[in-house]
mmCIF file of C-alpha atoms and ligand atoms in Angstrom:
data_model
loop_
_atom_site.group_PDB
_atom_site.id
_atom_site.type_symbol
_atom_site.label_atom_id
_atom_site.label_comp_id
_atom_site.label_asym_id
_atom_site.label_seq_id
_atom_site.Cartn_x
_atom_site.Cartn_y
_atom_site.Cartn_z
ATOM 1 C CA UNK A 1 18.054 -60.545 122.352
ATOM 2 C CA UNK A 2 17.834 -61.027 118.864
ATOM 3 C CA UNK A 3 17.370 -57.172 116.800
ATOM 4 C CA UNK A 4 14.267 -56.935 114.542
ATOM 5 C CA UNK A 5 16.028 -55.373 111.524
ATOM 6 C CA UNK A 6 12.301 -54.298 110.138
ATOM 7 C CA UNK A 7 11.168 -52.741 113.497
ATOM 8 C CA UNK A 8 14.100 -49.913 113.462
ATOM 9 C CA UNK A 9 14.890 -46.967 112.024
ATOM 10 C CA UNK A 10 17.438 -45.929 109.277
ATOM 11 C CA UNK A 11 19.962 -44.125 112.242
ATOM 12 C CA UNK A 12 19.061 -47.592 114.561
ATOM 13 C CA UNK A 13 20.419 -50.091 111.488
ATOM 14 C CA UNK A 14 23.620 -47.626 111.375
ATOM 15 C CA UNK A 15 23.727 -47.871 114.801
ATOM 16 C CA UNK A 16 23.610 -52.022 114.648
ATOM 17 C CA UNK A 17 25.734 -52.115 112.067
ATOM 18 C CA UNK A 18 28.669 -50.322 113.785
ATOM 19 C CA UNK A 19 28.000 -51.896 116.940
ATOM 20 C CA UNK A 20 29.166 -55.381 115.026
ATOM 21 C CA UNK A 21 32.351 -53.616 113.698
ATOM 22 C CA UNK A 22 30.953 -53.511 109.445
ATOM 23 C CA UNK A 23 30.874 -50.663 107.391
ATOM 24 C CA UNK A 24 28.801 -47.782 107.393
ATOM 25 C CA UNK A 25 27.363 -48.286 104.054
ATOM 26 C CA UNK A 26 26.071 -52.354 105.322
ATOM 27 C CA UNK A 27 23.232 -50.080 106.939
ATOM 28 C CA UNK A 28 21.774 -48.733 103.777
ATOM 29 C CA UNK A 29 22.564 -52.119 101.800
ATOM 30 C CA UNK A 30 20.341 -54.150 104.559
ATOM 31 C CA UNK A 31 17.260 -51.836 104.547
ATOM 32 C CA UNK A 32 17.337 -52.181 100.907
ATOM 33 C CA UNK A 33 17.437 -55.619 100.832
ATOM 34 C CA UNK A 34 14.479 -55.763 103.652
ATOM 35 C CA UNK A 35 12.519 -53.197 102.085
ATOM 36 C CA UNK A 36 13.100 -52.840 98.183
ATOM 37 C CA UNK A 37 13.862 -56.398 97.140
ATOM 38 C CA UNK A 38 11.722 -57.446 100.481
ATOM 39 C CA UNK A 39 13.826 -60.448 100.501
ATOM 40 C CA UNK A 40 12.278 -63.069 103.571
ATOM 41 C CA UNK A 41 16.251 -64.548 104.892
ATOM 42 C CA UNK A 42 19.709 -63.410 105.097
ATOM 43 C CA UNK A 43 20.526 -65.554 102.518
ATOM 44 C CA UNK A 44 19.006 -64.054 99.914
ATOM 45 C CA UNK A 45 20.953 -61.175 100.691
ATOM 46 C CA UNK A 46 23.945 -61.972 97.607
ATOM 47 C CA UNK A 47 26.001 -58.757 97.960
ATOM 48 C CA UNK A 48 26.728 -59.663 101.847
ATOM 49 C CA UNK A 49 29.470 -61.971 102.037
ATOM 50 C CA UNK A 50 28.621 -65.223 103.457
ATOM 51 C CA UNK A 51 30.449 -64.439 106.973
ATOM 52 C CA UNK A 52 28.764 -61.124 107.174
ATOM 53 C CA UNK A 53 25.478 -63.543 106.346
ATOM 54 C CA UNK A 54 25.935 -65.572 109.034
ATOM 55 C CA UNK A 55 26.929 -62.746 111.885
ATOM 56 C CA UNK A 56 23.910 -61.250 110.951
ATOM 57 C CA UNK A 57 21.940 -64.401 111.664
ATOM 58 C CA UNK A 58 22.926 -64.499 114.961
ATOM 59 C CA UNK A 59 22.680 -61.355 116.096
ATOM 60 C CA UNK A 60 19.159 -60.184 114.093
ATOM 61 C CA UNK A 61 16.180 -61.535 112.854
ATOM 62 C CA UNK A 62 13.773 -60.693 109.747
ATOM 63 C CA UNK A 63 9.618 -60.378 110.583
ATOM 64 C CA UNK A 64 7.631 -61.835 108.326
ATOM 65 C CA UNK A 65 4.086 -62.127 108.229
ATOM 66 C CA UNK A 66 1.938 -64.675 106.432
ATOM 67 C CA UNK A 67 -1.059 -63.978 104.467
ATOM 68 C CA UNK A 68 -3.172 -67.062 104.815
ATOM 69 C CA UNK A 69 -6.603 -65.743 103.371
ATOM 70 C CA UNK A 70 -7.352 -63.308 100.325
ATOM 71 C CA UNK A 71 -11.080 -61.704 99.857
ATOM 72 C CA UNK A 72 -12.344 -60.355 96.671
ATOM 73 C CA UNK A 73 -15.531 -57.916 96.894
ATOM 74 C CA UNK A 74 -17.417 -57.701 93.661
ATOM 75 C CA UNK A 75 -15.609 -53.718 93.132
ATOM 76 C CA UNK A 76 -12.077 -55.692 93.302
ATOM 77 C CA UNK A 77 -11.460 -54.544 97.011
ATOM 78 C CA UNK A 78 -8.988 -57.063 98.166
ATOM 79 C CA UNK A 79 -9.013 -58.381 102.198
ATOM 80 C CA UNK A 80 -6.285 -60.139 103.624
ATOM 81 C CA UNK A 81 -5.655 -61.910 106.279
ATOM 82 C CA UNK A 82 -2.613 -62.259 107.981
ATOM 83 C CA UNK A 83 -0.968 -64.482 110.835
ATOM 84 C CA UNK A 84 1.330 -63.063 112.975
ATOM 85 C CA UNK A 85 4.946 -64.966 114.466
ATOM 86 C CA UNK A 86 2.493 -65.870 117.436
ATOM 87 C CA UNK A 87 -0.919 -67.043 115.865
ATOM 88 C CA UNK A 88 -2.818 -64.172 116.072
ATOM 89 C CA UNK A 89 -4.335 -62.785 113.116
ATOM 90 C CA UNK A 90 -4.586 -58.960 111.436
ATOM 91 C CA UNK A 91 -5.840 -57.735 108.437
ATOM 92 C CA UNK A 92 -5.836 -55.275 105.844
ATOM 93 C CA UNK A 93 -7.347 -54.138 102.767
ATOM 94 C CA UNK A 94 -6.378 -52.931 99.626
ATOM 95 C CA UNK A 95 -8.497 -51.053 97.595
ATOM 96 C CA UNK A 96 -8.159 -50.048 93.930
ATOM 97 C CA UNK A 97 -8.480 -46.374 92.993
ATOM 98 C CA UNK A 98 -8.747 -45.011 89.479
ATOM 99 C CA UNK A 99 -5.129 -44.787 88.597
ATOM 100 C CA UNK A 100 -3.694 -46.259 91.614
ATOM 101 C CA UNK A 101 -3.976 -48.469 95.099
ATOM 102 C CA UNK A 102 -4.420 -47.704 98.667
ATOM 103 C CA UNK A 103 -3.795 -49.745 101.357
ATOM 104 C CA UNK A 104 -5.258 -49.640 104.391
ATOM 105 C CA UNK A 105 -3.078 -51.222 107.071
ATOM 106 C CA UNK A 106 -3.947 -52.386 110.767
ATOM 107 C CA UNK A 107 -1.528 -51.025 113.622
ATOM 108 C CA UNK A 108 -3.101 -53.142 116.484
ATOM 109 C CA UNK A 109 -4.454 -56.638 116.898
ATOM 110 C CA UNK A 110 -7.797 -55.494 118.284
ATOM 111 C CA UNK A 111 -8.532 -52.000 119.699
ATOM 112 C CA UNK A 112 -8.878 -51.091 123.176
ATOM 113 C CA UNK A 113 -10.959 -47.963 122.557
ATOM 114 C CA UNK A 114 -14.300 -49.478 122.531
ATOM 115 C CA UNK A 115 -16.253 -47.102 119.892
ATOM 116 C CA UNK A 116 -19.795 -47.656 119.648
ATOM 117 C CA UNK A 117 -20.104 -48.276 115.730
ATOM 118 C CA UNK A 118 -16.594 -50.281 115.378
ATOM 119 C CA UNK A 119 -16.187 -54.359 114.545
ATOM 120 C CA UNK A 120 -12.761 -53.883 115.725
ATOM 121 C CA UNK A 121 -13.700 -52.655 118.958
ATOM 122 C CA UNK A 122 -15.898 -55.808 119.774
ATOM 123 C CA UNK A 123 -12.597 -58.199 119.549
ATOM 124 C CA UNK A 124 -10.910 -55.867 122.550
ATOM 125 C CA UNK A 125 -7.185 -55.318 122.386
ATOM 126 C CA UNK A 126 -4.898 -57.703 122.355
ATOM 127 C CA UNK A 127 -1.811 -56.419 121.246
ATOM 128 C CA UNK A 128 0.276 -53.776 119.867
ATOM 129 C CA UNK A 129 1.867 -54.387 116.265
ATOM 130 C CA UNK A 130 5.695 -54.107 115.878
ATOM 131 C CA UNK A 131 6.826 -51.701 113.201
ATOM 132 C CA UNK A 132 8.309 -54.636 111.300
ATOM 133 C CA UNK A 133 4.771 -55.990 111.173
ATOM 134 C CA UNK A 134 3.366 -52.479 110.122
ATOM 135 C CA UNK A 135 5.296 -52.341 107.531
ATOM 136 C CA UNK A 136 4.970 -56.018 106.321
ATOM 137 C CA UNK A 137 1.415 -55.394 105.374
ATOM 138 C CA UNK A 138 2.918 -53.217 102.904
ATOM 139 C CA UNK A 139 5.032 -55.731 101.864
ATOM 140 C CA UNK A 140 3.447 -58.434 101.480
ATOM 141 C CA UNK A 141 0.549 -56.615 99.846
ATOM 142 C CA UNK A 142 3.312 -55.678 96.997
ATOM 143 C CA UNK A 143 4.755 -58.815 96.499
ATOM 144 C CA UNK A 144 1.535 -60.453 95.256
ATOM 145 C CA UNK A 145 0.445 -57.706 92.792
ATOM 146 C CA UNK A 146 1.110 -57.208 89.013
ATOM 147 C CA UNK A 147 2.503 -53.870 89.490
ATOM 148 C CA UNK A 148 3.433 -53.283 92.938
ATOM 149 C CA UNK A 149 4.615 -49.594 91.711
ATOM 150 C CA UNK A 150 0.840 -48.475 91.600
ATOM 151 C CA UNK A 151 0.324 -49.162 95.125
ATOM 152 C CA UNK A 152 0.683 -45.323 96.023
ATOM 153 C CA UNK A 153 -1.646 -44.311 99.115
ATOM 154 C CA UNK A 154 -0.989 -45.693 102.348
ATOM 155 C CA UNK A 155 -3.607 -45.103 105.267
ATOM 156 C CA UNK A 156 -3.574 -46.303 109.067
ATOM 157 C CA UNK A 157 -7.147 -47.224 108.921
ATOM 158 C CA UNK A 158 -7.374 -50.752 109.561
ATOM 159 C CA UNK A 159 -7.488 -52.467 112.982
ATOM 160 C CA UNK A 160 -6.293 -50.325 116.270
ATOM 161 C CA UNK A 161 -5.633 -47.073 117.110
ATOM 162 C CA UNK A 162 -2.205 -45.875 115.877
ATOM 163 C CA UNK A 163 -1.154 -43.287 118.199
ATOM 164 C CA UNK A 164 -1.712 -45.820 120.976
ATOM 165 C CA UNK A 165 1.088 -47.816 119.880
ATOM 166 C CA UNK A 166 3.341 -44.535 119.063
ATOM 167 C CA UNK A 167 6.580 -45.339 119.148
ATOM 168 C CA UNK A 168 6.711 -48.744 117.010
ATOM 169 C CA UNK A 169 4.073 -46.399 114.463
ATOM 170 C CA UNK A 170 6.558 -43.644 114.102
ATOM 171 C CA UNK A 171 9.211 -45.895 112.980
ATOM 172 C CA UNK A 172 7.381 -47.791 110.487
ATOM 173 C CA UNK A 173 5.552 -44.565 108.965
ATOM 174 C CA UNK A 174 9.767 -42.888 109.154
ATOM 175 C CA UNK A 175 10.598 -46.147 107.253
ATOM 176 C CA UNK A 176 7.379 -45.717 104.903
ATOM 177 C CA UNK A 177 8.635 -42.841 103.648
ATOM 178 C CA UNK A 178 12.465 -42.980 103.740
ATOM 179 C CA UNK A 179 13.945 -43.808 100.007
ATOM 180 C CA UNK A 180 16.235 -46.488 101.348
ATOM 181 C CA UNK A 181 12.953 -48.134 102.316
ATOM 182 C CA UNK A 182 9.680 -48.290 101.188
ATOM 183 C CA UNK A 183 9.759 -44.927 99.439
ATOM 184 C CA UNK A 184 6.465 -43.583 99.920
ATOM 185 C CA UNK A 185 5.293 -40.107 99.277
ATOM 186 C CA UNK A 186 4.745 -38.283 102.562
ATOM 187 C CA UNK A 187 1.751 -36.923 101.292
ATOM 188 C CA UNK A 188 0.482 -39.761 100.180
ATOM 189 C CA UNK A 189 0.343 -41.823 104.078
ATOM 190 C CA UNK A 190 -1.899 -40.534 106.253
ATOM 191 C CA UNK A 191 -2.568 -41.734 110.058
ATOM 192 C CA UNK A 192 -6.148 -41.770 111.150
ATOM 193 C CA UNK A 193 -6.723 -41.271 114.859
ATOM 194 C CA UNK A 194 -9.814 -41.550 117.229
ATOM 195 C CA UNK A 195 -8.121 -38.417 118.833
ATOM 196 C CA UNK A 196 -5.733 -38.831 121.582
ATOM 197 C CA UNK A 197 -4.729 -35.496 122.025
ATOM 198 C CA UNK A 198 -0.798 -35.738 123.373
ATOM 199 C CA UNK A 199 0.068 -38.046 120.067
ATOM 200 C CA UNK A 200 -1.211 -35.481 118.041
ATOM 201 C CA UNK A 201 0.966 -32.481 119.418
ATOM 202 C CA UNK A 202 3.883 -35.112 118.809
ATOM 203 C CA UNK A 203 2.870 -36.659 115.543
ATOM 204 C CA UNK A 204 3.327 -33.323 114.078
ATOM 205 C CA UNK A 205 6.982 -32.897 115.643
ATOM 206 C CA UNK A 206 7.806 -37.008 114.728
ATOM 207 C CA UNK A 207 6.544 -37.095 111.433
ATOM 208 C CA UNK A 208 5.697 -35.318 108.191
ATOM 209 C CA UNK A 209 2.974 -37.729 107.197
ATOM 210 C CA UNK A 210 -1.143 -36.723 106.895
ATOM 211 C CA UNK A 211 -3.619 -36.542 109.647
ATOM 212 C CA UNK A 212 -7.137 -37.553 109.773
ATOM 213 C CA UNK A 213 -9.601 -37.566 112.526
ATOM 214 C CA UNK A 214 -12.600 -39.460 113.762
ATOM 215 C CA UNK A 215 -14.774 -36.565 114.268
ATOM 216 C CA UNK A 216 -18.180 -38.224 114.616
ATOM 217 C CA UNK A 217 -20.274 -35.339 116.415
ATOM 218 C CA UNK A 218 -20.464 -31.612 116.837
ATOM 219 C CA UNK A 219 -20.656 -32.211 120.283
ATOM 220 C CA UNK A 220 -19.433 -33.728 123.517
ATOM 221 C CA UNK A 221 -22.854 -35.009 124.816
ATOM 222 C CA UNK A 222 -22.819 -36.762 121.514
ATOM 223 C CA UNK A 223 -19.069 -37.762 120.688
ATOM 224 C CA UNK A 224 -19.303 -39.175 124.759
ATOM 225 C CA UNK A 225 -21.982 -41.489 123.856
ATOM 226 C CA UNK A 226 -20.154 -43.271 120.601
ATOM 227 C CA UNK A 227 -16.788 -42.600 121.790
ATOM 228 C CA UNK A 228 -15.647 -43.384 125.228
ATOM 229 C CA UNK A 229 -11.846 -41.379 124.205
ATOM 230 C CA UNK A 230 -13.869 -38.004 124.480
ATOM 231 C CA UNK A 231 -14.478 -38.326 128.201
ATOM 232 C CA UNK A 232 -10.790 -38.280 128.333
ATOM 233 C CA UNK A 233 -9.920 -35.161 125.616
ATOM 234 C CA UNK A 234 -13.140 -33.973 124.675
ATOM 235 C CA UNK A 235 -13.743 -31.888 121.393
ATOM 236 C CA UNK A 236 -12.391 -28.434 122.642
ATOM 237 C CA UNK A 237 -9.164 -30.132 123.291
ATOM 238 C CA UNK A 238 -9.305 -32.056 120.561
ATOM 239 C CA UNK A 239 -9.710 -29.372 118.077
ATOM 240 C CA UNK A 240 -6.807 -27.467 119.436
ATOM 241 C CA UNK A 241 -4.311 -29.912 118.907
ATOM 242 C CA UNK A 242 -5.595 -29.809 114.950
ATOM 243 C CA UNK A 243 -5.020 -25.899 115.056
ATOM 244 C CA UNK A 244 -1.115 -26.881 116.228
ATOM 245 C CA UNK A 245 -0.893 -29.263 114.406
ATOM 246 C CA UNK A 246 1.827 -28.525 111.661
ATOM 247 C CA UNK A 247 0.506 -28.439 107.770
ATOM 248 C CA UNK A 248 2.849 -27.991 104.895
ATOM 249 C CA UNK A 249 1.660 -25.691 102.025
ATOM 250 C CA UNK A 250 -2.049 -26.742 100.845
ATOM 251 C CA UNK A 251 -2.095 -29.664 102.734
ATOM 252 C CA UNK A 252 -4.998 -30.252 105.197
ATOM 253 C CA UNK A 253 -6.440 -32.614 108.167
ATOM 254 C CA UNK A 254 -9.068 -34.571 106.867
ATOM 255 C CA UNK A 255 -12.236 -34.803 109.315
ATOM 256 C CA UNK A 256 -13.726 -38.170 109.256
ATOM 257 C CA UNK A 257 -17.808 -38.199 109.872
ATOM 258 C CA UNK A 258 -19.672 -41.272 110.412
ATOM 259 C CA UNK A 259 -23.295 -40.657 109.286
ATOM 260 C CA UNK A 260 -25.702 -42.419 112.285
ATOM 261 C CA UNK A 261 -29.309 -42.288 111.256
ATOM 262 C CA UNK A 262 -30.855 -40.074 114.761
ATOM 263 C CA UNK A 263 -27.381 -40.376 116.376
ATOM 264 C CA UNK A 264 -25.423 -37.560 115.031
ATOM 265 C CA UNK A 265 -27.321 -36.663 111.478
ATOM 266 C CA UNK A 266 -29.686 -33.421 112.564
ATOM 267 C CA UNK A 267 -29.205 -30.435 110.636
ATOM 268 C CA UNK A 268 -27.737 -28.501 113.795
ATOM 269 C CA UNK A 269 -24.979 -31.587 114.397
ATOM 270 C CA UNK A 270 -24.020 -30.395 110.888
ATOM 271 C CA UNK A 271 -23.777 -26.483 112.334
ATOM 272 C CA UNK A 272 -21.657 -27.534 115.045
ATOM 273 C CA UNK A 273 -19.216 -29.404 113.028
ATOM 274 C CA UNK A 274 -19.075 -26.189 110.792
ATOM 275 C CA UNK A 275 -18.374 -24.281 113.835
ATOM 276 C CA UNK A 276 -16.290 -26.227 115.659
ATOM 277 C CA UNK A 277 -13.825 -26.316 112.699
ATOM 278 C CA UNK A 278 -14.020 -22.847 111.296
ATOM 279 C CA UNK A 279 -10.819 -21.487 110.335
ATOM 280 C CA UNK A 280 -8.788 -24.709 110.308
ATOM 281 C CA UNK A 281 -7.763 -26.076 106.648
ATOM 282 C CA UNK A 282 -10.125 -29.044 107.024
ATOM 283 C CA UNK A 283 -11.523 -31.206 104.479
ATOM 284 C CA UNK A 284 -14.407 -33.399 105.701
ATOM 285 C CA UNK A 285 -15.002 -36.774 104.524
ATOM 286 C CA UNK A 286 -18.994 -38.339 105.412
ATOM 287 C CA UNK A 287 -19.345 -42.067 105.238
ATOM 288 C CA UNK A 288 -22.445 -43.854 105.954
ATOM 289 C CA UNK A 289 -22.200 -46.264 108.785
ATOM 290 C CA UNK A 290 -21.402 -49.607 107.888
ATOM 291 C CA UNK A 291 -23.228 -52.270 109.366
ATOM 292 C CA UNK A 292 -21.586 -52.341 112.596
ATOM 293 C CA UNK A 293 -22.112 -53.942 116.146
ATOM 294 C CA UNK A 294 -24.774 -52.251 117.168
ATOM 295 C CA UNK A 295 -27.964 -53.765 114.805
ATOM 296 C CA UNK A 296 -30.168 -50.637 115.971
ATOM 297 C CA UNK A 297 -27.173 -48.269 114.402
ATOM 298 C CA UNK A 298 -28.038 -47.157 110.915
ATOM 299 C CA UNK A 299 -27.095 -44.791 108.097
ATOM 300 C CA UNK A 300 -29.464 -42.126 107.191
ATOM 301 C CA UNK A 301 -31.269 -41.859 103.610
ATOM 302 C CA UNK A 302 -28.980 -40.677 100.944
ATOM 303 C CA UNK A 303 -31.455 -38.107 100.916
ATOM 304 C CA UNK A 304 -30.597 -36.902 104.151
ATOM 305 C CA UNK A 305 -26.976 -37.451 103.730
ATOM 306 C CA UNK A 306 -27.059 -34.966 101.151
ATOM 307 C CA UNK A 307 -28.706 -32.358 102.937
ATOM 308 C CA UNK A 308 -26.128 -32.775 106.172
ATOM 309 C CA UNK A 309 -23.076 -32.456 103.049
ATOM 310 C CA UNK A 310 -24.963 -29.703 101.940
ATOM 311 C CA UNK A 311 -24.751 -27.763 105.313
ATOM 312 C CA UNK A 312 -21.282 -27.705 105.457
ATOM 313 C CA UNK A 313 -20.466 -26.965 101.541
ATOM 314 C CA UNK A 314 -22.884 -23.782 102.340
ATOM 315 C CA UNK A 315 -20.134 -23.240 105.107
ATOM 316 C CA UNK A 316 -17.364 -23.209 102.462
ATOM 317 C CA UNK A 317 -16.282 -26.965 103.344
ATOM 318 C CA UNK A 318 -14.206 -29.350 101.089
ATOM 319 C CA UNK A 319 -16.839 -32.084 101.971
ATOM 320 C CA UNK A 320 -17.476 -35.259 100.115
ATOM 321 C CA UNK A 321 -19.501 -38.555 100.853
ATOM 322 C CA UNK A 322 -17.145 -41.094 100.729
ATOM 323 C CA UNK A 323 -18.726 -44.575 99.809
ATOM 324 C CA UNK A 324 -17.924 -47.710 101.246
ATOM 325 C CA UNK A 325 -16.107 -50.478 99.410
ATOM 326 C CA UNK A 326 -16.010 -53.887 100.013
ATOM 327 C CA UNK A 327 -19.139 -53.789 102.026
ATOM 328 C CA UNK A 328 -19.792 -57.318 101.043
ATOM 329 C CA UNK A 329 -16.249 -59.072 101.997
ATOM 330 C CA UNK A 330 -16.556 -56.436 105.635
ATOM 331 C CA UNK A 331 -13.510 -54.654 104.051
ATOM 332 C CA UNK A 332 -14.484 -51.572 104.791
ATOM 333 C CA UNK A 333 -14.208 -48.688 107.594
ATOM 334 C CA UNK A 334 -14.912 -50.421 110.854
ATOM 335 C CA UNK A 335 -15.669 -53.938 109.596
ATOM 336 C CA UNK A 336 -12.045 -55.558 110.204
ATOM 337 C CA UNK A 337 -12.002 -58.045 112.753
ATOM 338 C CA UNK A 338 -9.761 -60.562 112.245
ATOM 339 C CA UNK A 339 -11.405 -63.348 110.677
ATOM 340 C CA UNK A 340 -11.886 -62.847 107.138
ATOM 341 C CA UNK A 341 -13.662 -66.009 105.955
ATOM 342 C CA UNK A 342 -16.930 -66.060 107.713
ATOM 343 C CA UNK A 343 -18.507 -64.718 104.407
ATOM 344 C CA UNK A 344 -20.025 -65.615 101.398
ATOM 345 C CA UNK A 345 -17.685 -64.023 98.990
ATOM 346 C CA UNK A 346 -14.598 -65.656 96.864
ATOM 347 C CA UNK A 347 -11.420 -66.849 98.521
ATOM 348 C CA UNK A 348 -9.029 -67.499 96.721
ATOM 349 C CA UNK A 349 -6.779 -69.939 97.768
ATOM 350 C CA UNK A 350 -3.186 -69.255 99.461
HETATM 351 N N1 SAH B 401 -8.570 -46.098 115.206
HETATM 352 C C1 SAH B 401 -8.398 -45.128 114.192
HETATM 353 C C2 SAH B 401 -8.104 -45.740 112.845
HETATM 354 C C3 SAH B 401 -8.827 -47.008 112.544
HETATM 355 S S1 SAH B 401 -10.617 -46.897 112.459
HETATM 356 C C4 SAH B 401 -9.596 -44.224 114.098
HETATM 357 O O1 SAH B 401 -10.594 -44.496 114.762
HETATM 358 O O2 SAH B 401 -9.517 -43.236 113.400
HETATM 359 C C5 SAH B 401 -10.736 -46.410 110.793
HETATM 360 C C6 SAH B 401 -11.933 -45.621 110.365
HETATM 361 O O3 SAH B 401 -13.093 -46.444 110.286
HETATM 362 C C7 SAH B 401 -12.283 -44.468 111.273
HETATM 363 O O4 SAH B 401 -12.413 -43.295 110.498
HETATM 364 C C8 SAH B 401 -13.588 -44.876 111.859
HETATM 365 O O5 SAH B 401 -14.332 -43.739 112.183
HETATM 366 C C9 SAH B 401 -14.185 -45.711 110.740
HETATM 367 N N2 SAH B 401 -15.235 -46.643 111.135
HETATM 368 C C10 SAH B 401 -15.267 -47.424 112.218
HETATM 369 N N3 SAH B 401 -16.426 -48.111 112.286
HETATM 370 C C11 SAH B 401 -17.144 -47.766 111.187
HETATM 371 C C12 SAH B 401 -18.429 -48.150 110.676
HETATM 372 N N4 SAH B 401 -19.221 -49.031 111.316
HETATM 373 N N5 SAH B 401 -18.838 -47.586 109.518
HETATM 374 C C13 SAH B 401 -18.056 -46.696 108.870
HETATM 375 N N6 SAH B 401 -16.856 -46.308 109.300
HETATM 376 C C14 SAH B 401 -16.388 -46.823 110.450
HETATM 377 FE FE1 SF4 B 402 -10.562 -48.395 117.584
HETATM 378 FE FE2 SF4 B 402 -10.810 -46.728 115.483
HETATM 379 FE FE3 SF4 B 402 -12.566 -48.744 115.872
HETATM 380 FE FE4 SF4 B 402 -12.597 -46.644 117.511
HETATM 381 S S1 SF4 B 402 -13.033 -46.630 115.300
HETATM 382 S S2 SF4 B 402 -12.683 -48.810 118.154
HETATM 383 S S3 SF4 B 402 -10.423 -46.156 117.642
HETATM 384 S S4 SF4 B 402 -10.392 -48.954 115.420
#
């Protein structure tokens, strides 16, 4: 079999490149070529000699992914969509920020955790994502903007759950942030996770990157009903994996909350989240729902959004209310499933 040169790690491509008798340094040169000059063939590769070329050829193979669709939202948010070696289709969505870019990456085609509020859910799971495709995203993303040096931010937010597809994650997030490679900031990637408890404990020990969580209730009665993972590790588990979890000077887990109009929005679900989290360094992030599956599923009144954020600022929380963007393209939280183009919005033609 043929070895995915995107899908391993930095000690893996020494590992290769030994194996087929070339120099140590050919390890360092090949990641840069794959992941700094993101070059698409071996060809283009002009410091390896044309023999080294062609043994590389036939032992190893590039991924790359093609973006076949582009969605603009009226704020700029950009969608893409992108087919996969095999026909299936992922996307992600990059979203302008005041002096910089985040992208927000898939790491699953579909999701197999089946939350109440989620697009992505609907589609099922189909596959797992290779970390050569994780990390395409990223590179394709770069190669078609102005200044690919702004994109910054990198989030695991898109399609899938991450830390159900742990091992091919863990190398692409190692090779997000190793300098021979994409060079990101390890504060500046963060994995988002519907909370399976055993991938936390080894996230922290794997890599140095930022956690966030989809909280979504105070409590298990609640979390149960929109989140069929919290029958497995419910919130007291949960919540002690964030106290383990390992956090560098100032840095902190962010909390996602999903505001549901009656669902999880009372005054006393905003108690319990202050509760439940004393004492960890938590920031919590509230988003209203976005029109999701379920048409009876709403977001509360800012009004009343307000006075849940209010709650837990009185509780001494870093809390903000996080708006949507790219509502009107379904870019945003929860909306990605797959088939950009069903909309009324502008495509511009790939
Ligand atoms: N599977 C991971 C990461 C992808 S989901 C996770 O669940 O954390 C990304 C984010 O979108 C999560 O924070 C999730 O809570 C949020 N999300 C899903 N559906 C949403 C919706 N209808 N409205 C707003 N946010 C949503
Ligand atoms: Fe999967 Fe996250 Fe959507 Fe839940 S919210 S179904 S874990 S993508």
């Amino acid at each position: 079999m043929k070895t995915d040169l995107k899908s391993i790690s930095a000690d893996e491509t020494g590992a290769f490149v030994k194996d087929l008798g070339l120099e140590a340094y050919r390890a360092s040169q090949i990641r840069q070529w794959l992941f700094k000059k993101m070059v698409t063939s071996f060809d283009e590769m002009t410091n390896v000699s044309v023999s080294i070329r062609a043994l590389l050829k036939e032992k190893a193979f590039i991924t790359n992914i093609e973006k076949v669709k582009t969605l603009v939202s009226e704020d700029t948010t950009e969608k893409y969509l992108f087919r996969l070696h095999d026909g299936d289709f992922i996307e992600s969505v990059l979203i302008p920020e005041k002096d910089h870019f985040t992208l927000c990456i898939s790491s699953q085609a579909g999701c197999a955790m089946g939350c109440a509020f989620c697009h992505t859910a609907r589609q099922g799971f189909r596959r797992n994502l290779t970390a050569g495709e994780i990390c395409e995203q990223i590179i394709e993303t770069k190669r078609s903007m102005a200044d690919p040096d702004r994109l910054t931010n990198i989030v695991l937010m898109g399609m899938g759950e991450p830390l159900a597809n742990y091992d091919a994650v863990i190398t692409a997030l190692n090779n997000m942030i190793d300098d021979n490679a994409l060079n990101f900031s390890r504060r500046k990637v963060t994995l988002s996770t519907s909370g399976l408890v055993p991938f936390i404990e080894r996230l922290g020990k794997d890599s140095p990157v930022n956690l966030a969580v989809s909280l979504n209730a105070g409590d298990d009665e609640t979390r149960n009903r929109i989140m069929p993972v919290n029958k497995t590790y419910n919130l007291k588990s949960l919540i002690a994996a964030c106290r383990e979890f390992p956090l560098p000077n100032r840095r902190m887990i962010t909390f996602e909350y999903i505001l549901i109009k009656g669902v999880n929005d009372r005054n006393e679900d905003a108690l319990k989240v202050a509760k439940l989290l004393r004492g960890l360094r938590a920031k919590i992030n509230l988003i209203p729902l976005n029109p999701g599956p379920e048409p009876e599923m709403r977001a509360p009144s800012w009004d009343d959004m307000v006075r849940f954020q209010d709650i837990l600022a009185e509780n001494n929380y870093t809390v903000i209310i996080r708006k949507s963007k790219g509502q009107d393209i379904l870019a945003a939280c929860g909306q990605l499933s797959g088939k950009c183009g069903s909309q009324k919005s502008e495509i511009r033609g790939q």
